[in-house]
Coordinates of C-alpha atoms in Angstrom, one line a residue:
M128 CA -4.9 22.7 -34.2
T129 CA -1.5 22.9 -33.0
H130 CA -0.2 25.0 -30.5
P131 CA 2.7 27.9 -31.9
H132 CA 4.8 25.9 -28.8
Q133 CA 4.6 22.2 -29.7
T134 CA 7.1 20.5 -30.5
A135 CA 8.2 17.7 -31.7
P136 CA 11.4 14.9 -32.9
G137 CA 13.1 16.7 -36.4
L138 CA 11.1 19.9 -36.2
R139 CA 12.3 22.0 -34.4
R140 CA 9.1 24.5 -33.3
R141 CA 9.0 27.4 -30.8
V142 CA 8.6 26.4 -27.6
A143 CA 8.3 27.8 -24.1
T144 CA 11.3 27.6 -21.9
A145 CA 12.7 28.4 -18.6
L146 CA 15.0 29.5 -17.4
V147 CA 16.4 30.7 -13.9
A148 CA 16.8 33.8 -12.5
A149 CA 19.1 35.1 -9.9
A150 CA 21.3 38.3 -8.9
L151 CA 24.0 38.8 -10.5
L152 CA 27.6 40.3 -8.9
L153 CA 30.6 39.4 -10.9
V154 CA 31.4 39.9 -14.5
G155 CA 31.7 36.1 -16.1
A156 CA 30.0 34.1 -12.1
C157 CA 28.1 32.1 -12.1
T158 CA 26.0 31.3 -9.6
S159 CA 22.8 28.9 -9.3
T160 CA 20.4 28.6 -6.0
E161 CA 17.0 26.8 -6.0
E162 CA 15.3 29.1 -4.2
Q163 CA 16.4 33.4 -3.0
S164 CA 13.8 35.6 -1.4
S165 CA 12.6 38.3 -2.5
G166 CA 15.1 40.5 -1.8
E167 CA 17.6 39.5 -3.6
P168 CA 18.2 41.5 -7.3
R169 CA 17.8 38.7 -9.9
Y170 CA 17.5 41.2 -13.4
V171 CA 20.1 43.5 -13.9
D172 CA 19.3 45.9 -16.6
D173 CA 23.2 44.9 -18.1
A174 CA 23.6 43.6 -22.0
K175 CA 26.5 41.3 -19.7
S176 CA 24.3 39.7 -18.0
L177 CA 21.8 37.1 -17.9
S178 CA 19.0 35.7 -15.2
F179 CA 18.0 32.2 -15.9
V180 CA 15.0 30.4 -14.5
A181 CA 15.5 27.0 -14.8
G182 CA 13.7 23.3 -13.8
S183 CA 15.6 21.4 -11.4
E184 CA 16.0 18.7 -14.8
Q185 CA 18.6 21.2 -16.2
E186 CA 21.5 21.5 -13.1
K187 CA 24.1 19.4 -15.0
I188 CA 23.6 20.7 -18.7
I189 CA 23.6 24.2 -16.6
D190 CA 26.6 23.2 -14.4
A191 CA 28.5 21.3 -17.3
I192 CA 28.5 23.7 -20.7
V193 CA 26.8 26.2 -20.1
K194 CA 27.9 27.7 -16.4
P195 CA 31.7 27.0 -18.6
W196 CA 30.1 28.8 -21.9
C197 CA 29.0 31.9 -19.8
T198 CA 32.3 32.5 -18.2
E199 CA 34.6 32.8 -21.5
H200 CA 32.7 35.0 -23.3
E201 CA 32.2 36.7 -19.7
L202 CA 28.9 36.9 -19.7
H203 CA 27.4 36.9 -16.1
C204 CA 24.8 34.1 -15.2
T205 CA 22.6 33.2 -12.4
F206 CA 20.9 30.2 -12.8
T207 CA 17.3 29.8 -10.3
L208 CA 15.7 26.1 -10.1
K209 CA 12.1 26.4 -9.9
G210 CA 9.5 23.6 -10.0
S211 CA 7.0 23.4 -13.5
V212 CA 4.3 25.0 -11.8
D213 CA 6.1 27.8 -10.4
Q214 CA 7.9 28.3 -13.3
A215 CA 4.9 28.6 -15.4
R216 CA 2.9 30.4 -12.5
L217 CA 6.0 33.2 -13.2
L218 CA 5.5 32.8 -16.7
A219 CA 1.5 33.3 -16.4
T220 CA 2.3 36.2 -14.1
G221 CA 4.0 38.7 -15.9
N222 CA 7.4 38.4 -13.2
R223 CA 10.4 40.3 -15.1
D224 CA 12.8 38.8 -12.6
Y225 CA 14.3 36.6 -15.8
D226 CA 16.0 36.9 -18.7
A227 CA 15.3 33.7 -19.8
Y228 CA 13.3 30.5 -19.3
W229 CA 14.3 26.6 -19.7
F230 CA 11.6 24.1 -18.6
A231 CA 12.1 20.8 -18.6
S232 CA 9.4 20.5 -21.2
S233 CA 7.6 22.4 -23.1
V234 CA 3.9 20.7 -21.4
F235 CA 3.9 23.6 -18.7
L236 CA 5.6 26.1 -21.1
Q237 CA 1.7 25.8 -22.9
V238 CA 0.2 26.9 -19.6
G239 CA 2.3 29.1 -18.7
D240 CA 3.2 30.9 -22.0
A241 CA -0.7 31.6 -23.4
G242 CA -0.1 35.4 -24.3
N243 CA 3.5 33.5 -26.9
V244 CA 5.5 36.4 -24.3
L245 CA 9.0 33.5 -24.7
Q246 CA 11.3 35.0 -27.9
D247 CA 12.8 32.9 -30.0
V248 CA 11.7 29.2 -28.3
E249 CA 13.6 26.3 -29.5
P250 CA 13.7 23.7 -27.7
M251 CA 17.5 22.6 -26.5
F252 CA 17.5 18.9 -26.6
L253 CA 15.7 15.2 -26.5
T254 CA 14.3 12.4 -24.0
P255 CA 12.1 10.1 -23.4
I256 CA 9.9 8.9 -21.1
V257 CA 10.6 5.4 -20.3
F258 CA 9.4 2.6 -17.7
A259 CA 12.1 1.6 -15.8
G260 CA 13.0 -1.0 -12.7
W261 CA 15.7 -2.7 -11.1
K262 CA 17.1 -5.3 -13.3
S263 CA 16.0 -8.0 -11.3
E264 CA 12.5 -6.9 -10.9
M265 CA 12.6 -6.2 -14.9
Q266 CA 13.4 -9.6 -15.3
R267 CA 11.1 -10.8 -13.8
L268 CA 8.1 -9.1 -15.2
G269 CA 9.8 -10.7 -18.6
F270 CA 10.8 -6.6 -19.7
A271 CA 14.4 -7.1 -20.0
G272 CA 16.3 -7.7 -23.0
K273 CA 13.0 -6.0 -25.0
P274 CA 13.5 -2.7 -26.8
S275 CA 9.9 -1.8 -26.5
V276 CA 7.0 -3.2 -24.5
P277 CA 3.4 -2.9 -26.1
I278 CA 1.6 -0.4 -23.5
E279 CA -1.4 -2.5 -23.0
K280 CA 1.2 -5.3 -21.3
I281 CA 3.1 -2.8 -19.3
L282 CA -0.7 -1.2 -18.5
D283 CA -1.5 -4.6 -17.8
T284 CA 1.6 -5.5 -15.1
V285 CA 0.6 -1.4 -13.7
E286 CA -2.9 -2.1 -12.9
S287 CA -2.7 -6.1 -11.9
G288 CA -0.7 -5.5 -8.7
K289 CA 2.6 -7.2 -10.1
T290 CA 5.0 -4.6 -9.5
K291 CA 4.9 -1.2 -7.3
V292 CA 4.7 1.6 -9.0
W293 CA 5.6 5.4 -8.3
V294 CA 5.4 8.2 -10.9
T295 CA 5.2 12.1 -10.3
N296 CA 2.2 14.3 -9.3
P297 CA 1.9 14.7 -12.6
T298 CA -0.1 19.0 -11.9
Q299 CA 3.7 19.6 -10.0
S300 CA 6.3 17.6 -12.1
N301 CA 6.8 17.5 -16.0
S302 CA 7.6 13.7 -16.2
G303 CA 4.5 13.1 -14.9
A304 CA 2.8 15.4 -16.9
T305 CA 4.0 13.8 -19.5
V306 CA 2.9 10.0 -19.0
L307 CA -0.3 11.7 -18.0
F308 CA -0.6 12.5 -21.8
G309 CA 1.1 9.7 -23.1
F310 CA -1.0 7.5 -21.5
L311 CA -4.0 10.5 -22.6
N312 CA -3.0 9.8 -26.2
H313 CA -3.5 6.2 -25.5
F314 CA -7.1 5.3 -24.8
A315 CA -8.2 8.7 -26.9
G316 CA -7.0 5.3 -29.6
N317 CA -4.4 8.8 -31.4
Q318 CA -1.5 7.0 -33.6
P319 CA 1.4 9.1 -32.4
G320 CA 1.2 12.8 -34.4
Q321 CA -2.6 12.8 -33.3
A322 CA -2.9 15.6 -30.5
L323 CA -5.8 15.1 -27.6
T324 CA -8.3 16.6 -27.8
Q325 CA -11.6 18.2 -24.9
A326 CA -14.0 16.3 -26.4
Q327 CA -11.5 12.6 -26.1
L328 CA -10.8 13.9 -22.7
D329 CA -14.4 14.4 -22.2
S330 CA -15.0 10.5 -23.2
K331 CA -16.4 8.1 -21.3
P332 CA -13.1 5.7 -22.4
V333 CA -10.4 7.8 -21.7
D334 CA -11.9 9.3 -18.3
Q335 CA -12.2 5.7 -17.1
G336 CA -8.8 4.3 -18.5
I337 CA -6.4 7.3 -17.0
T338 CA -8.0 6.7 -13.7
R339 CA -7.3 3.6 -13.1
F340 CA -4.5 3.8 -14.3
I341 CA -3.6 6.5 -12.0
R342 CA -4.9 5.2 -9.5
A343 CA -3.0 2.1 -9.3
M344 CA 0.0 5.1 -8.7
D345 CA 1.4 3.0 -5.3
A346 CA 3.6 6.4 -4.5
T347 CA 3.5 10.1 -6.5
P348 CA 6.4 12.5 -4.9
P349 CA 6.3 16.1 -6.0
S350 CA 9.1 15.7 -8.4
S351 CA 11.6 13.9 -11.1
G352 CA 14.4 13.9 -8.5
T353 CA 12.7 13.5 -5.4
L354 CA 10.9 10.3 -7.3
M355 CA 14.6 8.9 -7.6
N356 CA 16.2 9.8 -5.0
D357 CA 13.4 8.5 -3.1
C358 CA 13.0 5.1 -4.9
V359 CA 17.0 4.2 -5.1
A360 CA 16.9 4.9 -0.7
R361 CA 14.1 2.9 -0.8
P362 CA 13.7 -0.5 -2.9
D363 CA 11.6 -2.5 -2.0
D364 CA 8.2 -0.2 -1.8
C365 CA 9.6 1.2 -5.1
R366 CA 9.8 -1.6 -8.0
T367 CA 9.6 0.1 -10.9
L368 CA 9.1 3.8 -11.8
F369 CA 8.0 5.7 -15.0
T370 CA 11.0 8.7 -15.1
Y371 CA 13.1 9.9 -17.9
E372 CA 15.8 8.6 -19.7
D373 CA 18.5 10.4 -19.0
L374 CA 17.8 10.4 -15.4
V375 CA 18.1 7.0 -16.4
I376 CA 21.3 7.4 -17.0
E377 CA 22.5 10.4 -14.6
K378 CA 21.6 7.4 -11.6
N379 CA 23.0 4.1 -13.2
Q380 CA 26.4 5.7 -13.8
E381 CA 26.2 6.6 -10.2
L382 CA 24.8 3.3 -9.6
V383 CA 26.8 1.2 -11.8
A384 CA 30.2 2.9 -9.4
Q385 CA 28.9 2.0 -6.3
G386 CA 28.7 -2.2 -7.3
K387 CA 25.0 -1.7 -6.9
E388 CA 21.9 -3.0 -9.4
P389 CA 21.3 0.0 -11.8
L390 CA 17.8 -0.5 -13.3
V391 CA 16.4 -1.4 -16.7
A392 CA 14.7 0.8 -19.2
T393 CA 11.8 -0.3 -21.9
Y394 CA 9.5 2.4 -24.3
P395 CA 6.0 2.3 -23.5
E396 CA 4.8 1.1 -27.8
G397 CA 2.2 3.4 -29.0
A398 CA 2.7 6.0 -25.6
L399 CA 6.0 7.4 -26.2
A400 CA 6.4 11.0 -25.2
I401 CA 9.7 13.4 -24.7
S402 CA 10.7 15.9 -22.6
D403 CA 12.3 19.1 -25.5
A404 CA 13.6 21.6 -22.9
P405 CA 12.9 24.5 -24.9
L406 CA 14.6 27.7 -23.4
G407 CA 13.1 31.5 -24.2
F408 CA 13.6 35.5 -24.1
F409 CA 11.7 36.9 -21.6
P410 CA 12.1 40.5 -23.3
H411 CA 11.7 43.4 -20.7
N412 CA 11.3 46.1 -23.6
A413 CA 14.7 48.0 -22.2
A414 CA 18.1 48.9 -24.5
T415 CA 19.9 45.9 -23.6
D416 CA 17.2 44.0 -24.4
A417 CA 19.6 43.3 -27.7
G418 CA 22.3 43.0 -26.3
K419 CA 21.0 40.3 -23.9
R420 CA 18.7 38.5 -27.0
Q421 CA 22.1 37.9 -28.6
A422 CA 23.8 36.9 -26.1
L423 CA 20.7 34.1 -25.9
S424 CA 20.5 33.2 -29.3
D425 CA 24.8 32.7 -29.4
L426 CA 23.9 30.3 -26.7
R427 CA 20.9 28.6 -28.1
K428 CA 23.5 28.3 -31.0
Y429 CA 26.0 26.5 -28.6
L430 CA 23.7 24.1 -27.6
L431 CA 22.6 23.0 -30.6
S432 CA 25.0 23.1 -33.2
D433 CA 28.9 23.5 -31.7
K434 CA 30.1 19.4 -32.2
D435 CA 32.3 20.0 -28.4
A436 CA 28.7 20.3 -26.6
Q437 CA 26.8 18.5 -28.6
A438 CA 29.1 15.6 -27.5
K439 CA 28.7 16.9 -23.9
L440 CA 26.0 16.2 -23.7
L441 CA 25.4 12.9 -25.0
G442 CA 27.7 12.6 -22.7
L443 CA 25.0 12.9 -19.9
G444 CA 22.0 11.1 -22.0
R445 CA 20.6 14.0 -24.2
R446 CA 19.0 13.6 -26.9
P447 CA 20.3 16.0 -30.0
V448 CA 17.3 18.4 -31.6
T449 CA 18.5 16.8 -35.5
G450 CA 16.1 15.5 -38.0
V451 CA 15.9 12.2 -37.4
G452 CA 14.0 11.6 -34.9
L453 CA 15.3 9.7 -31.3
A454 CA 17.6 7.4 -33.3
L455 CA 21.5 8.4 -32.5
P456 CA 24.4 7.3 -35.6
N457 CA 26.8 6.1 -33.4
P458 CA 25.3 6.1 -29.6
D459 CA 28.0 5.8 -27.0
K460 CA 27.3 2.4 -25.4
A461 CA 29.1 3.1 -22.1
V462 CA 26.0 5.9 -22.1
F463 CA 23.3 4.9 -24.3
N464 CA 24.0 1.3 -22.6
P465 CA 21.3 -1.9 -24.5
D466 CA 22.3 -3.8 -21.1
W467 CA 20.2 -0.6 -19.2
G468 CA 18.2 -1.1 -22.1
I469 CA 18.8 2.4 -23.6
Q470 CA 17.7 2.3 -26.6
G471 CA 20.2 4.1 -29.2
T472 CA 19.1 3.7 -32.6
L473 CA 14.8 4.1 -31.2
N474 CA 13.0 5.2 -33.9
E475 CA 9.0 5.2 -32.6
Q476 CA 7.7 8.3 -33.2
P477 CA 7.1 9.8 -29.9
I478 CA 3.5 11.7 -29.0
Q479 CA 2.1 15.5 -30.1
Y480 CA 1.1 17.8 -26.8
P481 CA -2.4 19.3 -26.7
A482 CA -2.9 23.0 -26.9
A483 CA -2.7 24.8 -23.4
P484 CA -6.1 24.9 -22.9
V485 CA -6.5 20.4 -23.6
I486 CA -3.3 20.5 -21.0
K487 CA -4.9 22.7 -18.5
S488 CA -8.0 20.6 -18.4
A489 CA -6.3 17.4 -17.7
L490 CA -4.2 18.9 -14.9
D491 CA -7.4 19.9 -12.7
R492 CA -8.7 17.0 -13.9
Y493 CA -6.0 15.1 -12.7
Q494 CA -6.3 16.4 -9.0
T495 CA -9.9 16.5 -8.7
H496 CA -11.2 13.5 -10.4
Y497 CA -8.7 10.7 -11.2
R498 CA -6.6 10.6 -8.6
R499 CA -7.5 8.5 -5.5
P500 CA -8.8 10.8 -2.7
V501 CA -6.2 11.4 0.5
D502 CA -7.2 11.8 4.0
V503 CA -4.6 14.2 4.9
Y504 CA -3.2 15.3 8.6
F505 CA -1.8 18.9 8.7
C506 CA 0.4 18.9 11.2
L507 CA 2.2 22.1 12.2
D508 CA 4.2 24.0 14.7
G509 CA 3.0 27.1 16.1
S510 CA 5.3 26.8 19.5
G511 CA 6.7 30.3 19.9
S512 CA 10.1 30.3 18.3
M513 CA 8.2 30.4 14.3
A514 CA 7.2 33.9 15.3
E515 CA 10.6 35.3 16.4
N516 CA 11.4 33.7 13.0
N517 CA 8.9 34.8 10.4
G518 CA 8.0 31.0 9.8
W519 CA 3.9 31.4 10.8
T520 CA 3.6 33.9 8.3
G521 CA 5.2 31.4 5.7
V522 CA 3.3 29.2 7.1
Q523 CA -0.6 31.3 7.0
E524 CA 0.6 32.2 3.5
A525 CA 1.1 29.3 2.3
G526 CA -2.7 28.8 3.8
R527 CA -3.8 30.0 1.4
Q528 CA -1.9 28.6 -1.4
I529 CA -3.3 25.0 -0.4
F530 CA -6.6 25.8 2.3
D531 CA -8.1 28.3 -0.4
Q532 CA -9.5 26.5 -4.0
D533 CA -9.2 30.0 -5.5
Q534 CA -5.1 29.8 -4.7
A535 CA -4.7 26.1 -4.4
A536 CA -5.8 26.3 -8.4
L537 CA -3.1 28.3 -9.8
N538 CA -1.0 25.8 -8.3
F539 CA -2.6 22.7 -9.5
L540 CA -3.1 21.8 -5.4
Q541 CA -7.5 21.7 -5.6
T542 CA -9.2 19.4 -3.1
H543 CA -10.8 16.2 -4.1
P544 CA -14.3 16.3 -3.8
E545 CA -13.5 12.9 -1.4
D546 CA -11.1 14.5 0.5
R547 CA -10.8 14.8 3.5
T548 CA -8.2 17.3 5.8
T549 CA -7.4 17.6 9.0
V550 CA -5.2 20.5 10.2
T551 CA -3.4 20.9 13.8
I552 CA -1.2 23.0 15.3
F553 CA 1.0 21.8 18.2
N554 CA 3.2 24.0 20.7
D555 CA 3.9 22.0 22.9
Q556 CA 0.7 20.0 23.2
I557 CA -2.1 20.4 20.9
A558 CA -2.9 24.2 21.4
D559 CA -5.4 24.8 18.3
G560 CA -7.8 22.5 16.1
P561 CA -7.7 20.6 15.2
W562 CA -10.2 21.2 12.4
T563 CA -11.8 18.5 9.4
V564 CA -13.5 19.7 6.6
D565 CA -14.5 16.9 4.7
G566 CA -14.7 17.1 0.3
N567 CA -13.7 20.3 -1.2
D568 CA -16.1 22.7 -0.1
P569 CA -14.6 26.4 -0.6
A570 CA -16.5 28.1 2.1
A571 CA -14.9 25.0 4.9
M572 CA -12.0 25.1 3.0
R573 CA -10.9 28.9 3.1
K574 CA -12.6 28.3 6.7
L575 CA -9.6 26.3 7.6
S576 CA -6.7 29.2 6.1
D577 CA -8.3 31.8 8.6
D578 CA -8.3 29.7 11.6
V579 CA -4.6 29.4 10.8
V580 CA -3.3 32.9 9.8
A581 CA -6.4 33.5 13.2
Y582 CA -3.6 31.5 15.7
G583 CA -1.0 33.3 17.6
P584 CA 2.2 31.1 18.1
G585 CA 3.4 30.4 21.4
G586 CA 5.1 27.8 23.8
G587 CA 7.1 24.8 23.3
T588 CA 8.1 22.0 21.2
N589 CA 6.4 18.7 21.2
M590 CA 5.7 17.8 17.6
Y591 CA 4.9 13.6 18.4
G592 CA 1.6 14.4 20.2
C593 CA 0.3 15.8 17.4
L594 CA 1.6 12.1 15.5
A595 CA -0.1 10.2 18.4
R596 CA -4.0 12.3 17.7
A597 CA -3.0 12.1 13.9
G598 CA -2.1 8.1 14.1
A599 CA -4.7 7.8 16.8
E600 CA -7.6 9.7 14.5
L601 CA -6.5 8.4 10.9
S602 CA -6.9 4.3 12.4
T603 CA -10.3 5.3 13.8
R604 CA -11.7 6.9 10.4
P605 CA -12.6 4.6 8.0
A606 CA -11.0 4.2 4.9
E607 CA -13.6 4.7 2.6
G608 CA -10.7 4.4 -0.7
R609 CA -7.9 6.9 0.2
K610 CA -5.2 7.6 1.0
R611 CA -3.7 8.5 4.3
L612 CA -1.2 10.9 4.5
V613 CA -0.2 13.1 7.4
V614 CA 2.4 16.4 6.9
L615 CA 4.6 17.4 9.5
M616 CA 6.5 20.6 10.0
T617 CA 8.6 22.1 12.4
D618 CA 11.7 24.9 13.5
G619 CA 12.7 23.1 16.9
L620 CA 13.6 20.0 18.8
S621 CA 10.9 18.8 19.7
E622 CA 10.7 17.2 23.4
Q623 CA 10.8 13.2 23.3
V624 CA 8.2 12.3 24.9
G625 CA 6.2 9.8 23.9
N626 CA 7.9 9.5 21.1
T627 CA 7.7 5.6 20.3
A628 CA 4.0 5.1 20.6
A629 CA 3.1 8.3 18.3
I630 CA 5.5 6.8 15.5
D631 CA 3.5 3.2 15.6
A632 CA 0.2 4.9 15.8
V633 CA 1.1 6.4 12.5
R634 CA 3.0 3.7 10.9
A635 CA -0.2 1.8 12.7
A636 CA -3.0 4.3 10.7
G637 CA -0.4 3.3 7.5
A638 CA 0.4 7.0 7.1
P639 CA 3.4 8.3 6.0
V640 CA 4.4 11.4 7.4
V641 CA 6.2 13.9 4.6
A642 CA 8.0 15.6 7.6
I643 CA 9.7 19.2 7.0
A644 CA 12.2 20.8 8.5
F645 CA 12.3 24.8 8.9
G646 CA 15.0 27.0 9.4
R647 CA 18.5 25.5 11.4
D648 CA 17.4 25.3 14.5
A649 CA 15.2 21.7 12.9
D650 CA 16.3 18.2 14.3
P651 CA 16.5 16.7 10.6
G652 CA 17.2 13.2 13.1
Q653 CA 14.4 13.8 14.9
L654 CA 12.0 13.8 11.4
Q655 CA 14.1 12.0 9.4
E656 CA 13.4 9.0 11.7
V657 CA 9.7 9.9 11.3
A658 CA 9.7 10.1 7.7
Q659 CA 11.7 6.7 7.1
A660 CA 9.6 4.6 10.4
T661 CA 6.5 5.4 8.6
G662 CA 7.7 5.5 4.9
G663 CA 7.4 9.2 4.1
A664 CA 9.6 11.7 3.3
F665 CA 11.3 14.7 4.3
F666 CA 13.5 18.4 3.1
Q667 CA 14.8 20.7 5.0
Q668 CA 13.1 24.8 3.7
D669 CA 14.1 27.9 4.3
D670 CA 10.8 28.7 2.2
L671 CA 7.2 27.7 3.8
V672 CA 5.5 28.1 1.3
T673 CA 7.7 25.5 -1.3
A674 CA 7.8 23.9 1.6
L675 CA 4.3 23.4 3.1
R676 CA 3.0 22.9 -1.9
Q677 CA 5.4 21.0 -1.8
A678 CA 4.2 18.6 0.9
A679 CA 0.7 18.8 -0.4
G680 CA 2.1 17.5 -3.9
Y681 CA 2.4 13.7 -2.3
K682 CA -1.7 13.9 -2.5

């Protein structure tokens, strides 16, 4: 049965979406934030105020098209950018902070809107998933200059290790989920218009095929933006990737302007999947609902039918929702550039997404079955400053959401039965732990959370002692098919004692470090050095719950 939110090109079906919301302060003003504290107002009971929660993939559309439209119509529009899982969770729990949801794709919209709460849901534009890589790499693989490549050839390339390939974690990012369902459909033997069923998902050919494919990935960052930025920053480690067509276009415009090698894309034959950017209204049963709903309807009409808006969308590499599928009548070759493998006249029919229960089942299985197990070592800053800035409160809540398996399931961050999880708390030395759990026994994982909650911060800061301990322990433990990963979080400038030896130890263990700088006092230089030296990742974040969940997404 087709889910009521599913969308196919040429057929404008209701789809669930997420636009981002924040506090509205001045009439006609537009603001946007990546995350906001719970103390800031979002929903405003005023028909001239619209609060949106949206995926990061919509940021350029918001800045270039939606904000000017809001100003022109004297609307107070605010935008909060959140990840797919966060949007779905907000919607599923009935959060009332936002007027509109704008997801990148209907996949997580279906997960979040099982009760069909959103109204007037429509896709705003389309962009297909592509298999892309550096031009020299795509030439070496024989894919450059080909409008599409049979999925069997792509699978052979990926699974044989002929290239280093990245994709986002499907449980945390729309683009990875879109890839996941494209290939699940292939392994099920489905035609593009045939949706995956639970029986097919349970079948041995699908299970074995998708497990083999997922475990061939060299890296699985938690978001589309992170994947693209990290891939460009580390071209030797990332040679090819699965991502959205529009992100390839955007990145190539930057690369070419800088005189650098562009990416070249091709389209998987028989497993083409699209992002449909659904936008929907969240009713509050208030007197202002009618005015807000009409304003959002006017915005949708503008995006879908206004010639100026359509031209701007095309200029940003988005394909309009029309009755002719993904084909463009007169594509601008400066945007839909055939030298980059971008096909303006793409005629392939995309897959149809399965019903919400099948989507959720597949995402759960990614975490507990399909992906490679991981030996992950958490180094958490428990110094005295973590008590002064409320950082430890964030660590405690993040511990609940990551280690407590009931909570982890809500974020699609479950522990794999073959994972090994170690938590160590440091200050100027090893302050507590290490505590290690083999597998995903709920009681043992909950004990990890309890141990973190029970700790009281104090002392100075030396992150290198914990890194050295992590490197030593990981090196002495048999890999047994597991990936290795270190998650490092600190809020301050670390002592330098043993820094070089610690980095060498982690690098020798083959464990990339995901380094998180919390707050303004953390030294990005030290953490960036560790991340770069180990082939890991760095980000700065004031919300530790979000930060540690994002780091856990690298599993």
